[in-house]
Amino acid sequence: MKVAAPVRTNVIAVLVASTAALIARAWLQLHLQTDGLAKGYASDLSFLIVPPIMMVLLAPVYCSDRTFLFHQFRRSAISAKLIVNAILIGVLLRLAAWSRLVAGASFGIHRSSDPLAVEGPVFGFQCASPAAVALGFVVMAAMVPVIEEVVHRAYVQSGLRHYGSVAAIVLSAGVFAVFHPTSSWLFSFVAGLVFGIQYWQTGSLWP
């Protein structure tokens, strides 16, 4: 399904602004970790500067593309059952990740690196504070998805659509992967393909 194309010169501006915002975020995260904050908490906290940086740098772009952006969030078919299932799947995936870690430790796959350890492996688990959990939810469930999908699907994929569906989806998925850590490039690329196909079929960022 075809969607309204953004102003083509704005696609590059969006990518440049995204890169600048993420570099600033990485710099802040390193400083927060140096000050003693846990890596996960520092990562979420530092991401809070990304939206304001992008809003300032891209204000002219958003103004010129406001009709296009509004078009990206029109509602499509969605049900309460779909929302509940999506939440449950997310919870189950997290539990599966924790279970794998616990199982690995119990069988000696995850070993202590302490040369003075007299018995092992020793496995420790500590729940995050309510503030850290709330911040992580806001960042990972609300801010990151919206920013990533606007950049990589609404702008990059739409900007490439004149090359055809396959090229637009594959190339935008590649750009999407590059914006993630190298250790998650494969996962990010596959996820980009899935999101790209959904966007191509619906023409909307809203499920």
Coordinates of C-alpha atoms in Angstrom, one line a residue:
M1 CA 0.0 0.0 0.0
K2 CA 1.4 3.4 -1.0
V3 CA 1.7 6.1 1.6
A4 CA 2.3 9.8 1.2
A5 CA 6.0 10.4 0.7
P6 CA 8.0 12.8 2.9
V7 CA 9.9 15.7 1.5
R8 CA 12.9 13.8 0.2
T9 CA 15.6 16.3 1.4
N10 CA 14.2 15.9 4.9
V11 CA 15.1 12.2 5.0
I12 CA 18.8 12.9 5.3
A13 CA 18.1 15.6 7.8
V14 CA 16.2 13.2 10.0
L15 CA 19.1 10.6 9.8
V16 CA 21.7 13.2 10.7
A17 CA 19.7 14.6 13.6
S18 CA 19.1 11.0 14.9
T19 CA 22.8 10.3 14.7
A20 CA 23.7 13.5 16.6
A21 CA 21.1 12.8 19.3
L22 CA 22.3 9.2 19.8
I23 CA 26.0 10.4 20.0
A24 CA 25.0 12.9 22.7
R25 CA 23.0 10.1 24.5
A26 CA 26.1 7.8 24.4
W27 CA 28.3 10.5 25.8
L28 CA 25.9 11.2 28.6
Q29 CA 25.5 7.4 29.4
L30 CA 29.2 7.0 29.7
H31 CA 29.4 9.9 32.2
L32 CA 26.4 8.5 34.2
Q33 CA 28.1 5.1 34.4
T34 CA 31.4 6.7 35.4
D35 CA 29.4 8.4 38.2
G36 CA 28.3 5.0 39.5
L37 CA 24.9 4.4 37.9
A38 CA 24.1 0.9 36.7
K39 CA 24.4 0.4 32.9
G40 CA 20.7 -0.3 32.3
Y41 CA 19.6 2.7 34.4
A42 CA 22.2 5.0 32.8
S43 CA 21.1 3.8 29.3
D44 CA 17.4 4.6 30.0
L45 CA 18.1 7.9 31.8
S46 CA 20.4 9.2 29.0
F47 CA 17.8 8.4 26.3
L48 CA 15.6 11.2 27.8
I49 CA 17.8 13.8 26.0
V50 CA 17.1 12.3 22.5
P51 CA 13.5 13.6 22.0
P52 CA 14.3 17.2 22.9
I53 CA 17.4 17.2 20.7
M54 CA 15.5 15.9 17.8
M55 CA 12.6 18.2 18.3
V56 CA 15.0 21.2 18.3
L57 CA 17.1 20.1 15.3
L58 CA 14.1 18.9 13.2
A59 CA 11.6 21.6 14.0
P60 CA 11.5 23.0 10.4
V61 CA 11.2 19.4 9.1
Y62 CA 8.3 18.6 11.4
C63 CA 6.5 21.8 10.3
S64 CA 6.9 21.1 6.6
D65 CA 6.0 17.4 7.0
R66 CA 3.2 17.8 9.5
T67 CA 0.5 16.4 7.1
F68 CA 2.7 13.5 6.3
L69 CA 3.4 12.7 10.0
F70 CA -0.2 13.0 10.9
H71 CA -1.0 10.4 8.2
Q72 CA 1.4 7.9 9.7
F73 CA -0.6 7.5 12.9
R74 CA -4.1 6.9 11.6
R75 CA -5.8 4.0 13.3
S76 CA -6.1 0.6 11.7
A77 CA -7.8 -2.5 12.9
I78 CA -6.9 -3.3 16.5
S79 CA -8.6 -5.1 19.4
A80 CA -8.3 -5.4 23.1
K81 CA -7.4 -9.1 22.6
L82 CA -4.5 -8.1 20.4
I83 CA -3.2 -5.6 22.9
V84 CA -3.4 -8.2 25.8
N85 CA -1.7 -10.9 23.7
A86 CA 1.1 -8.5 22.8
I87 CA 1.7 -7.6 26.5
L88 CA 1.6 -11.3 27.5
I89 CA 4.1 -12.2 24.8
G90 CA 6.5 -9.5 26.0
V91 CA 6.2 -10.8 29.6
L92 CA 6.8 -14.4 28.5
L93 CA 9.9 -13.4 26.4
R94 CA 11.4 -11.7 29.4
L95 CA 10.7 -14.7 31.7
A96 CA 12.2 -16.9 29.1
A97 CA 15.4 -14.8 29.1
W98 CA 15.6 -15.0 32.9
S99 CA 15.0 -18.7 32.9
R100 CA 17.8 -19.3 30.4
L101 CA 20.2 -17.3 32.6
V102 CA 19.2 -19.2 35.7
A103 CA 19.4 -22.6 33.9
G104 CA 22.8 -21.6 32.5
A105 CA 24.1 -20.7 35.9
S106 CA 22.8 -23.9 37.5
F107 CA 24.6 -26.1 34.9
G108 CA 27.8 -24.2 35.1
I109 CA 27.6 -22.4 31.8
H110 CA 27.8 -19.0 33.5
R111 CA 30.9 -19.2 35.7
S112 CA 32.4 -16.8 38.2
S113 CA 35.5 -15.0 37.0
D114 CA 36.7 -14.6 40.6
P115 CA 40.0 -16.6 40.9
L116 CA 39.5 -16.8 44.7
A117 CA 36.1 -18.3 44.5
V118 CA 36.0 -21.6 46.5
E119 CA 32.7 -22.8 45.1
G120 CA 30.6 -22.0 42.1
P121 CA 29.0 -21.0 40.0
V122 CA 27.3 -18.4 42.2
F123 CA 24.3 -16.7 40.7
G124 CA 22.9 -13.4 42.0
F125 CA 19.7 -11.7 41.1
Q126 CA 18.6 -8.2 42.2
C127 CA 15.3 -6.5 41.3
A128 CA 15.5 -3.0 40.0
S129 CA 14.0 -0.2 41.9
P130 CA 10.5 1.0 41.1
A131 CA 11.9 4.2 39.6
A132 CA 14.2 2.3 37.3
V133 CA 11.4 0.0 36.2
A134 CA 9.1 2.9 35.5
L135 CA 11.8 4.8 33.6
G136 CA 12.6 1.7 31.6
F137 CA 9.0 1.2 30.7
V138 CA 8.5 4.8 29.5
V139 CA 11.7 4.7 27.5
M140 CA 11.5 1.3 26.0
A141 CA 7.7 1.0 25.5
A142 CA 6.9 4.6 24.5
M143 CA 9.8 6.7 23.5
V144 CA 12.1 4.3 21.6
P145 CA 9.5 2.6 19.4
V146 CA 7.9 5.9 18.3
I147 CA 11.2 7.6 17.5
E148 CA 12.6 4.5 15.7
E149 CA 9.5 3.9 13.6
V150 CA 9.1 7.5 12.6
V151 CA 12.8 7.7 11.5
H152 CA 13.2 4.3 9.9
R153 CA 9.8 3.4 8.5
A154 CA 8.0 6.8 8.0
Y155 CA 11.1 8.6 6.6
V156 CA 13.7 6.1 5.4
Q157 CA 11.4 3.4 4.0
S158 CA 9.0 5.9 2.5
G159 CA 11.9 7.8 1.0
L160 CA 13.0 4.6 -0.7
R161 CA 9.7 3.3 -1.9
H162 CA 10.2 4.5 -5.5
Y163 CA 12.8 1.6 -5.7
G164 CA 10.0 -0.9 -5.0
S165 CA 8.8 -2.8 -2.0
V166 CA 11.7 -5.3 -1.6
A167 CA 14.4 -2.7 -1.9
A168 CA 12.7 -0.2 0.3
I169 CA 12.0 -2.7 3.1
V170 CA 15.5 -4.4 2.9
L171 CA 17.5 -1.1 2.7
S172 CA 15.5 0.5 5.5
A173 CA 16.0 -2.6 7.6
G174 CA 19.7 -2.4 7.0
V175 CA 19.8 1.3 8.1
F176 CA 17.7 0.3 11.1
A177 CA 20.2 -2.4 12.1
V178 CA 23.2 -0.1 11.7
F179 CA 21.7 2.3 14.3
H180 CA 21.9 -0.6 16.9
P181 CA 24.9 -2.2 18.6
T182 CA 26.8 -4.6 16.4
S183 CA 26.0 -7.5 18.7
S184 CA 22.3 -7.1 17.8
W185 CA 22.6 -6.3 14.1
L186 CA 21.1 -9.6 12.9
F187 CA 18.1 -9.4 15.3
S188 CA 17.6 -5.7 14.4
F189 CA 17.7 -6.4 10.7
V190 CA 15.1 -9.2 11.0
A191 CA 12.9 -7.0 13.2
G192 CA 13.3 -4.2 10.6
L193 CA 12.1 -6.5 7.9
V194 CA 9.0 -7.5 9.9
F195 CA 8.2 -3.9 10.8
G196 CA 8.9 -2.8 7.2
I197 CA 6.5 -5.4 5.8
Q198 CA 3.8 -4.4 8.2
Y199 CA 4.3 -0.7 7.4
W200 CA 4.2 -1.4 3.6
Q201 CA 0.9 -3.3 4.0
T202 CA -0.9 -0.9 6.2
G203 CA 0.7 2.4 5.4
S204 CA 0.5 3.3 9.1
L205 CA 2.8 3.2 12.1
W206 CA -0.2 2.5 14.3
P207 CA -0.9 -1.3 14.4

